[in-house]
């Protein structure tokens, strides 16, 4: 069990660092593009779309890191199986059709907890972006004069 907890701790740190670095890079990209195209009316929606795609990319990297770990440990035999398990676990969907061996199940459970935290962090980032772009105060369904 100590090996599982050590690996899980290392993966949580790696996931958090990946997320932090990914969001920092994404923020820098969004800031540089927003200065160039500040006058475009569609810009806030374009920035929101870019941020969403960037966040999905960050989560993809994190999911693939866990899948690579499962393959490296021999806990799962095929890449598709490892990627599927990691995705379902990270998002806490938990279908239960693919399971880790008994000696690695704590690692999988901790991936689920870390995934929920990272998804929450991303949600907070998008809400912050929406606030900064003042998209909450705009009635997008009302025709403009």
PDB file of C-alpha atoms in Angstrom:
ATOM      1  CA  UNK A   1       0.000   0.000   0.000  1.00  0.00           C
ATOM      2  CA  UNK A   2       2.895   2.378   0.661  1.00  0.00           C
ATOM      3  CA  UNK A   3       4.007   2.063  -2.974  1.00  0.00           C
ATOM      4  CA  UNK A   4       0.498   2.974  -4.158  1.00  0.00           C
ATOM      5  CA  UNK A   5       0.325   6.006  -1.899  1.00  0.00           C
ATOM      6  CA  UNK A   6       3.788   7.167  -2.936  1.00  0.00           C
ATOM      7  CA  UNK A   7       2.953   6.822  -6.631  1.00  0.00           C
ATOM      8  CA  UNK A   8      -0.439   8.463  -6.102  1.00  0.00           C
ATOM      9  CA  UNK A   9       1.170  11.400  -4.295  1.00  0.00           C
ATOM     10  CA  UNK A  10       3.733  11.829  -7.072  1.00  0.00           C
ATOM     11  CA  UNK A  11       0.977  11.708  -9.696  1.00  0.00           C
ATOM     12  CA  UNK A  12      -1.181  14.232  -7.853  1.00  0.00           C
ATOM     13  CA  UNK A  13       1.795  16.604  -7.690  1.00  0.00           C
ATOM     14  CA  UNK A  14       2.585  16.000 -11.385  1.00  0.00           C
ATOM     15  CA  UNK A  15      -1.062  16.546 -12.311  1.00  0.00           C
ATOM     16  CA  UNK A  16      -1.331  19.762 -10.295  1.00  0.00           C
ATOM     17  CA  UNK A  17       1.939  21.070 -11.763  1.00  0.00           C
ATOM     18  CA  UNK A  18       0.805  20.169 -15.288  1.00  0.00           C
ATOM     19  CA  UNK A  19      -2.477  21.946 -14.689  1.00  0.00           C
ATOM     20  CA  UNK A  20      -0.797  25.020 -13.222  1.00  0.00           C
ATOM     21  CA  UNK A  21       1.717  25.252 -16.059  1.00  0.00           C
ATOM     22  CA  UNK A  22      -0.981  24.609 -18.667  1.00  0.00           C
ATOM     23  CA  UNK A  23      -3.236  27.338 -17.299  1.00  0.00           C
ATOM     24  CA  UNK A  24      -0.303  29.763 -17.054  1.00  0.00           C
ATOM     25  CA  UNK A  25       0.599  29.149 -20.708  1.00  0.00           C
ATOM     26  CA  UNK A  26      -3.051  29.397 -21.733  1.00  0.00           C
ATOM     27  CA  UNK A  27      -3.439  32.690 -19.858  1.00  0.00           C
ATOM     28  CA  UNK A  28      -0.356  34.110 -21.564  1.00  0.00           C
ATOM     29  CA  UNK A  29      -1.669  33.059 -25.000  1.00  0.00           C
ATOM     30  CA  UNK A  30      -5.112  34.533 -24.313  1.00  0.00           C
ATOM     31  CA  UNK A  31      -3.627  37.805 -23.087  1.00  0.00           C
ATOM     32  CA  UNK A  32      -1.347  38.207 -26.091  1.00  0.00           C
ATOM     33  CA  UNK A  33      -4.166  37.573 -28.558  1.00  0.00           C
ATOM     34  CA  UNK A  34      -6.670  39.768 -26.750  1.00  0.00           C
ATOM     35  CA  UNK A  35      -4.357  42.787 -27.060  1.00  0.00           C
ATOM     36  CA  UNK A  36      -4.043  42.289 -30.817  1.00  0.00           C
ATOM     37  CA  UNK A  37      -7.746  41.891 -31.517  1.00  0.00           C
ATOM     38  CA  UNK A  38      -9.341  44.005 -28.815  1.00  0.00           C
ATOM     39  CA  UNK A  39     -11.716  45.826 -31.186  1.00  0.00           C
ATOM     40  CA  UNK A  40     -13.399  42.761 -32.660  1.00  0.00           C
ATOM     41  CA  UNK A  41     -16.902  42.236 -31.299  1.00  0.00           C
ATOM     42  CA  UNK A  42     -16.628  38.463 -31.584  1.00  0.00           C
ATOM     43  CA  UNK A  43     -13.395  38.443 -29.576  1.00  0.00           C
ATOM     44  CA  UNK A  44     -14.864  37.481 -26.180  1.00  0.00           C
ATOM     45  CA  UNK A  45     -16.480  34.380 -27.638  1.00  0.00           C
ATOM     46  CA  UNK A  46     -13.317  33.495 -29.533  1.00  0.00           C
ATOM     47  CA  UNK A  47     -11.287  33.797 -26.332  1.00  0.00           C
ATOM     48  CA  UNK A  48     -13.803  31.631 -24.490  1.00  0.00           C
ATOM     49  CA  UNK A  49     -13.632  28.983 -27.205  1.00  0.00           C
ATOM     50  CA  UNK A  50      -9.821  29.067 -27.203  1.00  0.00           C
ATOM     51  CA  UNK A  51      -9.763  28.754 -23.415  1.00  0.00           C
ATOM     52  CA  UNK A  52     -12.149  25.794 -23.513  1.00  0.00           C
ATOM     53  CA  UNK A  53     -10.101  23.974 -26.146  1.00  0.00           C
ATOM     54  CA  UNK A  54      -6.915  24.735 -24.192  1.00  0.00           C
ATOM     55  CA  UNK A  55      -8.389  23.362 -20.978  1.00  0.00           C
ATOM     56  CA  UNK A  56      -9.520  20.195 -22.733  1.00  0.00           C
ATOM     57  CA  UNK A  57      -5.940  19.842 -23.984  1.00  0.00           C
ATOM     58  CA  UNK A  58      -4.581  20.199 -20.444  1.00  0.00           C
ATOM     59  CA  UNK A  59      -6.950  17.520 -19.150  1.00  0.00           C
ATOM     60  CA  UNK A  60      -5.987  15.269 -22.047  1.00  0.00           C
ATOM     61  CA  UNK A  61      -2.323  15.467 -21.072  1.00  0.00           C
ATOM     62  CA  UNK A  62      -3.166  14.652 -17.457  1.00  0.00           C
ATOM     63  CA  UNK A  63      -5.331  11.676 -18.430  1.00  0.00           C
ATOM     64  CA  UNK A  64      -2.594  10.360 -20.727  1.00  0.00           C
ATOM     65  CA  UNK A  65      -0.051  10.633 -17.882  1.00  0.00           C
ATOM     66  CA  UNK A  66      -2.179   8.343 -15.735  1.00  0.00           C
ATOM     67  CA  UNK A  67      -2.747   5.956 -18.652  1.00  0.00           C
ATOM     68  CA  UNK A  68       1.021   5.777 -19.225  1.00  0.00           C
ATOM     69  CA  UNK A  69       1.525   5.020 -15.537  1.00  0.00           C
ATOM     70  CA  UNK A  70      -0.997   2.156 -15.632  1.00  0.00           C
ATOM     71  CA  UNK A  71       0.759   0.711 -18.672  1.00  0.00           C
ATOM     72  CA  UNK A  72       4.184   1.149 -17.108  1.00  0.00           C
ATOM     73  CA  UNK A  73       3.075  -0.645 -13.955  1.00  0.00           C
ATOM     74  CA  UNK A  74       1.539  -3.466 -15.971  1.00  0.00           C
ATOM     75  CA  UNK A  75      -1.780  -2.775 -14.242  1.00  0.00           C
ATOM     76  CA  UNK A  76      -3.539  -2.661 -17.618  1.00  0.00           C
ATOM     77  CA  UNK A  77      -2.388  -4.478 -20.725  1.00  0.00           C
ATOM     78  CA  UNK A  78      -3.361  -2.294 -23.688  1.00  0.00           C
ATOM     79  CA  UNK A  79      -3.046   1.429 -24.301  1.00  0.00           C
ATOM     80  CA  UNK A  80      -6.708   1.780 -25.298  1.00  0.00           C
ATOM     81  CA  UNK A  81      -7.770   0.028 -22.105  1.00  0.00           C
ATOM     82  CA  UNK A  82      -5.482   2.224 -19.973  1.00  0.00           C
ATOM     83  CA  UNK A  83      -6.657   5.408 -21.695  1.00  0.00           C
ATOM     84  CA  UNK A  84     -10.307   4.420 -21.352  1.00  0.00           C
ATOM     85  CA  UNK A  85      -9.912   3.524 -17.671  1.00  0.00           C
ATOM     86  CA  UNK A  86      -7.997   6.717 -16.966  1.00  0.00           C
ATOM     87  CA  UNK A  87     -10.576   8.909 -18.722  1.00  0.00           C
ATOM     88  CA  UNK A  88     -13.530   7.304 -16.965  1.00  0.00           C
ATOM     89  CA  UNK A  89     -11.760   7.476 -13.602  1.00  0.00           C
ATOM     90  CA  UNK A  90     -10.430  11.041 -13.999  1.00  0.00           C
ATOM     91  CA  UNK A  91     -13.905  12.311 -14.823  1.00  0.00           C
ATOM     92  CA  UNK A  92     -15.343  10.159 -11.978  1.00  0.00           C
ATOM     93  CA  UNK A  93     -17.799   8.481 -14.322  1.00  0.00           C
ATOM     94  CA  UNK A  94     -16.739   5.068 -13.045  1.00  0.00           C
ATOM     95  CA  UNK A  95     -18.518   2.649 -15.365  1.00  0.00           C
ATOM     96  CA  UNK A  96     -16.761  -0.268 -13.683  1.00  0.00           C
ATOM     97  CA  UNK A  97     -16.332  -2.336 -16.837  1.00  0.00           C
ATOM     98  CA  UNK A  98     -12.521  -2.037 -16.593  1.00  0.00           C
ATOM     99  CA  UNK A  99     -10.911  -2.386 -13.185  1.00  0.00           C
ATOM    100  CA  UNK A 100      -7.381  -2.115 -11.873  1.00  0.00           C
ATOM    101  CA  UNK A 101      -5.877  -5.138 -10.144  1.00  0.00           C
ATOM    102  CA  UNK A 102      -6.391  -5.200  -6.387  1.00  0.00           C
ATOM    103  CA  UNK A 103      -2.847  -3.990  -5.642  1.00  0.00           C
ATOM    104  CA  UNK A 104      -3.388  -0.745  -7.660  1.00  0.00           C
ATOM    105  CA  UNK A 105      -6.983   0.185  -6.841  1.00  0.00           C
ATOM    106  CA  UNK A 106      -6.085   2.971  -4.389  1.00  0.00           C
ATOM    107  CA  UNK A 107      -4.071   4.625  -7.154  1.00  0.00           C
ATOM    108  CA  UNK A 108      -7.178   4.624  -9.361  1.00  0.00           C
ATOM    109  CA  UNK A 109      -9.339   6.055  -6.585  1.00  0.00           C
ATOM    110  CA  UNK A 110      -6.892   8.894  -6.003  1.00  0.00           C
ATOM    111  CA  UNK A 111      -6.866   9.646  -9.748  1.00  0.00           C
ATOM    112  CA  UNK A 112     -10.629  10.131  -9.486  1.00  0.00           C
ATOM    113  CA  UNK A 113     -10.262  12.575  -6.603  1.00  0.00           C
ATOM    114  CA  UNK A 114      -7.478  14.480  -8.375  1.00  0.00           C
ATOM    115  CA  UNK A 115      -9.497  14.592 -11.596  1.00  0.00           C
ATOM    116  CA  UNK A 116     -12.503  16.130  -9.866  1.00  0.00           C
ATOM    117  CA  UNK A 117     -10.278  18.782  -8.291  1.00  0.00           C
ATOM    118  CA  UNK A 118      -8.648  19.579 -11.653  1.00  0.00           C
ATOM    119  CA  UNK A 119     -12.050  19.786 -13.369  1.00  0.00           C
ATOM    120  CA  UNK A 120     -13.226  22.134 -10.618  1.00  0.00           C
ATOM    121  CA  UNK A 121     -10.112  24.257 -11.031  1.00  0.00           C
ATOM    122  CA  UNK A 122     -10.799  24.494 -14.763  1.00  0.00           C
ATOM    123  CA  UNK A 123     -14.408  25.466 -14.121  1.00  0.00           C
ATOM    124  CA  UNK A 124     -13.256  28.233 -11.783  1.00  0.00           C
ATOM    125  CA  UNK A 125     -10.806  29.407 -14.456  1.00  0.00           C
ATOM    126  CA  UNK A 126     -13.574  29.622 -17.073  1.00  0.00           C
ATOM    127  CA  UNK A 127     -15.918  31.448 -14.684  1.00  0.00           C
ATOM    128  CA  UNK A 128     -13.120  33.906 -13.930  1.00  0.00           C
ATOM    129  CA  UNK A 129     -12.559  34.396 -17.664  1.00  0.00           C
ATOM    130  CA  UNK A 130     -16.279  34.970 -18.232  1.00  0.00           C
ATOM    131  CA  UNK A 131     -16.259  37.571 -15.463  1.00  0.00           C
ATOM    132  CA  UNK A 132     -13.205  39.342 -16.890  1.00  0.00           C
ATOM    133  CA  UNK A 133     -14.759  39.386 -20.361  1.00  0.00           C
ATOM    134  CA  UNK A 134     -17.970  40.729 -18.825  1.00  0.00           C
ATOM    135  CA  UNK A 135     -19.989  38.020 -20.549  1.00  0.00           C
ATOM    136  CA  UNK A 136     -22.232  37.525 -17.512  1.00  0.00           C
ATOM    137  CA  UNK A 137     -23.648  41.059 -17.800  1.00  0.00           C
ATOM    138  CA  UNK A 138     -24.524  40.816 -21.471  1.00  0.00           C
ATOM    139  CA  UNK A 139     -27.885  39.505 -22.644  1.00  0.00           C
ATOM    140  CA  UNK A 140     -26.798  37.370 -25.591  1.00  0.00           C
ATOM    141  CA  UNK A 141     -30.382  36.618 -26.653  1.00  0.00           C
ATOM    142  CA  UNK A 142     -31.490  40.251 -26.884  1.00  0.00           C
ATOM    143  CA  UNK A 143     -31.160  41.717 -30.410  1.00  0.00           C
ATOM    144  CA  UNK A 144     -28.851  44.707 -30.540  1.00  0.00           C
ATOM    145  CA  UNK A 145     -30.026  48.049 -31.899  1.00  0.00           C
TER     146      UNK A 145
END
